Structures are given as structure tokens and as C-alpha cells.
Short mmCIF file of C-alpha atoms in Angstrom, two decimals:
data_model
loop_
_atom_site.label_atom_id
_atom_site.label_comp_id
_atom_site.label_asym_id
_atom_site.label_seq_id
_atom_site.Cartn_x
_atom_site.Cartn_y
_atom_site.Cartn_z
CA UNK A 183 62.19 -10.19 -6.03
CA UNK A 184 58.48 -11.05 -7.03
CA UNK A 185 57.02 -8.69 -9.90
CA UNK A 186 54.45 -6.15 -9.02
CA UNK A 187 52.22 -7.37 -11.14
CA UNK A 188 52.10 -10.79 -10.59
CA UNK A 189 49.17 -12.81 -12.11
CA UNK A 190 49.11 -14.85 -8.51
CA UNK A 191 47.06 -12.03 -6.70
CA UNK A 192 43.71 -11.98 -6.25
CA UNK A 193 41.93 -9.80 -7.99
CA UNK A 194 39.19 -7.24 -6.96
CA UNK A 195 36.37 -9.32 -8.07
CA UNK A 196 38.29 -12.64 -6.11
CA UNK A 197 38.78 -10.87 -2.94
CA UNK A 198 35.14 -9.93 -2.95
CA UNK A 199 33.54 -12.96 -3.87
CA UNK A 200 35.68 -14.47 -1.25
CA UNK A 201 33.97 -11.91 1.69
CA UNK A 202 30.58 -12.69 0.79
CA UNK A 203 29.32 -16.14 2.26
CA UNK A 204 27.95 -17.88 -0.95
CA UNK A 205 25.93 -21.33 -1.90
CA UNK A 206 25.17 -23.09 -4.61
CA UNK A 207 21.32 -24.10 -6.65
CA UNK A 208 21.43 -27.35 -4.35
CA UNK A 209 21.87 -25.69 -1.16
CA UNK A 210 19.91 -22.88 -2.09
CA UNK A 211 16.73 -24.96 -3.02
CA UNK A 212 17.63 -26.88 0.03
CA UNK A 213 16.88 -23.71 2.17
CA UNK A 214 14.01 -22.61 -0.21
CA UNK A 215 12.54 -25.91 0.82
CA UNK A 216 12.33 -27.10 -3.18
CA UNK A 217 12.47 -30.70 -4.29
CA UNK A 218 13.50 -30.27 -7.92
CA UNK A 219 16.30 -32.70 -10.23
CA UNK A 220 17.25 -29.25 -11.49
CA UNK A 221 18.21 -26.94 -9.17
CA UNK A 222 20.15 -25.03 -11.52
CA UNK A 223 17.25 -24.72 -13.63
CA UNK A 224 15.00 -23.63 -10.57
CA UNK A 225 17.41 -21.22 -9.74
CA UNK A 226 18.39 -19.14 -12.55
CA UNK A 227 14.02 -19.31 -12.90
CA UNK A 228 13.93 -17.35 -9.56
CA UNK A 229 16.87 -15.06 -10.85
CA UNK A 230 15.09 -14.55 -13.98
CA UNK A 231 12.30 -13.23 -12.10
CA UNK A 232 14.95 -10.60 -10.38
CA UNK A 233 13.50 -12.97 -7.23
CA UNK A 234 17.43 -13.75 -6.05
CA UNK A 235 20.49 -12.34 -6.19
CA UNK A 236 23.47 -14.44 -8.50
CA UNK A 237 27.00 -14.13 -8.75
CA UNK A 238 29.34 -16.07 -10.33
CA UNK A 239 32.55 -17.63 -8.76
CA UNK A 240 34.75 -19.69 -10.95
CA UNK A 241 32.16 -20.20 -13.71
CA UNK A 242 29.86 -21.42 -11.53
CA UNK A 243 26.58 -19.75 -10.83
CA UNK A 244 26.22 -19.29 -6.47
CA UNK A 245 24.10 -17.24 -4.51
CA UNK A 246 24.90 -14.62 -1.55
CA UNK A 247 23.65 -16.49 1.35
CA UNK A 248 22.44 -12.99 3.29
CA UNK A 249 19.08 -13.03 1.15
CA UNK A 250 17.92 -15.94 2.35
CA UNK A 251 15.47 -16.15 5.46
CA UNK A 252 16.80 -19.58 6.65
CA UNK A 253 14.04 -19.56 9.37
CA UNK A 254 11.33 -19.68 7.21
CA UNK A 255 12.53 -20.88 4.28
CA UNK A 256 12.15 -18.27 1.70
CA UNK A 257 13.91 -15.17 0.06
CA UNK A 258 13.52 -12.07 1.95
CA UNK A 259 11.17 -9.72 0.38
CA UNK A 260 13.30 -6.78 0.30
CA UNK A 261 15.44 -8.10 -2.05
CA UNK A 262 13.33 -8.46 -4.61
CA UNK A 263 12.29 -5.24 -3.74
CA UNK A 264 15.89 -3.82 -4.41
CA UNK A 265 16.19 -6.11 -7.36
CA UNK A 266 13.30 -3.78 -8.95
CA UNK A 267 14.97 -0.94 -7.96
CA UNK A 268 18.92 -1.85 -9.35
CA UNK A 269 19.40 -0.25 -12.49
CA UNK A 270 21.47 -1.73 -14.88
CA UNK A 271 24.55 0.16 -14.40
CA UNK A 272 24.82 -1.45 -10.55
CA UNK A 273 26.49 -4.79 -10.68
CA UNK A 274 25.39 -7.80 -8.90
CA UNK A 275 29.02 -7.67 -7.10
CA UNK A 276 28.33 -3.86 -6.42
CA UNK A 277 24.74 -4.35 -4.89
CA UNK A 278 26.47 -7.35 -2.44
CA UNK A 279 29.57 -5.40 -1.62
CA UNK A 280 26.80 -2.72 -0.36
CA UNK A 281 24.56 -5.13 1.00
CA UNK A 282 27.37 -6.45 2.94
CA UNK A 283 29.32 -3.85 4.08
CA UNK A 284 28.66 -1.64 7.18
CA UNK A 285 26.29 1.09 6.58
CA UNK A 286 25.91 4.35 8.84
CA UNK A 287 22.17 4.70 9.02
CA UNK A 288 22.29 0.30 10.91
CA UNK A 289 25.66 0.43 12.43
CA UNK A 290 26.10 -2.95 10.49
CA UNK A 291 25.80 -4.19 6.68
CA UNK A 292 22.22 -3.92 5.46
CA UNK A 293 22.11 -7.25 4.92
CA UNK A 294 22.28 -7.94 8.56
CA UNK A 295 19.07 -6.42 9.10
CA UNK A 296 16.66 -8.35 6.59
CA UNK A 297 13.34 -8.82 7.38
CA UNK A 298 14.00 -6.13 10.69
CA UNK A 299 14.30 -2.89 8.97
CA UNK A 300 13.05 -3.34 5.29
CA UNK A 301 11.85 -0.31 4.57
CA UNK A 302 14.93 1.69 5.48
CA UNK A 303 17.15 -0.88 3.75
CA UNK A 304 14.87 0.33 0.28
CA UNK A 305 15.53 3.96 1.07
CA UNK A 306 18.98 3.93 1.69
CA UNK A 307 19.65 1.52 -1.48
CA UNK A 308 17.17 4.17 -3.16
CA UNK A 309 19.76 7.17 -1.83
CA UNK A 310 22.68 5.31 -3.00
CA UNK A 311 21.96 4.42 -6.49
CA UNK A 312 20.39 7.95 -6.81
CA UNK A 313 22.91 10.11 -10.08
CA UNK A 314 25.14 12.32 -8.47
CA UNK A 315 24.04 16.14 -9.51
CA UNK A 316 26.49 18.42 -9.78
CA UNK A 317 25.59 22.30 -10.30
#
């Protein structure tokens, strides 16, 4: 009989990852239409900014495909937007597993509707990382 906690599980933080359609700096710079010898470099430059969302998967830096706007070859601007509004205490995993997951107020994950509904994307992220009052 296997043990119950066997180390061969996935954890969490695996399963998760695993959900969310990532790419790496080359592809991403591919879609963000930038010729560099360093797309690492360019990269973690945007993430520095809070310009892109990062997450790491098996040491390596990769990037939730969802924020980019393939069509046009740029970052959607709501996530930056919600990049200025994450405090510290939401996790870049947390802010994709929301981002990702079905949300009442679209009838799909938020993530589904960049660059359609924007500004209700912002308020609901704003509602959801609001401090739970109790009184």
C-alpha cells in the first residue's frame, strides 16, 4: 500500500502551475514583437516595471500566457493596471489562479475577457483583494 504522504504527488503550487498555459522570455518577446539576445533580461525589465505577470516553474522564470494580446502584440493594459493594484500579501500564483478561474460577475475567468471588459475586471480584482471587516 502506497503512503499517504508520498513525495510523488503534485503539490498545490505544481497542480496550479500546470492549469495555467505558460511561456517562456523567448516566446514571450516573440509575441511582444522584441528582437533582443536577452530575452530574459528584457523580460524580468518589463516585470520590474510590474508591466507582466511572472511565475516560476521548475526554476525557470515563464509567463501566464492570458496577459498577452497576441493580436496586437502587446501586454494588455489591465494588467498592469492590476499589477498596481496587488498588494504584497497576493501572490503572483494567487492573482493567476483568480485571473484564471471562473468568476460570477463574466460567467468565465477574468482573464478571458481582456481587453473586452477592463474596467470591471479592475473592480472586481479591487473587491477581492479588499480586508475582510469583521464587526
Amino acid at each position: 500500500m502506497p503512503p499517504e504522504n508520498s513525495t510523488d504527488k503534485p503539490s498545490v503550487e505544481d497542480r496550479l502551475l500546470a492549469s495555467i498555459d505558460l511561456i517562456d522570455a523567448a516566446q514571450a518577446c516573440a509575441l511582444l514583437r522584441i528582437e533582443t539576445n536577452d530575452p530574459e533580461g528584457a523580460m524580468q525589465a518589463m516585470a520590474c516595471e510590474d508591466a507582466i505577470i511572472t511565475l516560476t516553474r521548475n526554476d525557470r522564470t515563464m509567463f501566464p500566457l492570458c496577459q498577452f494580446d497576441v493580436a496586437n502584440g502587446r501586454v494588455f493594459d489591465v494588467v498592469g493596471a492590476i499589477l498596481e493594484n496587488k498588494p504584497a500579501r497576493i501572490s503572483n500564483l494567487m492573482l493567476c489562479y483568480w485571473l484564471t478561474r471562473a468568476h460570477v460577475d463574466f460567467g468565465c475567468a477574468p482573464a478571458q475577457r481582456f481587453g473586452h471588459d477592463d474596467l470591471a475586471i479592475l473592480a472586481a480584482f479591487r473587491r477581492y483583494i479588499e480586508p475582510e471587516r469583521h464587526g
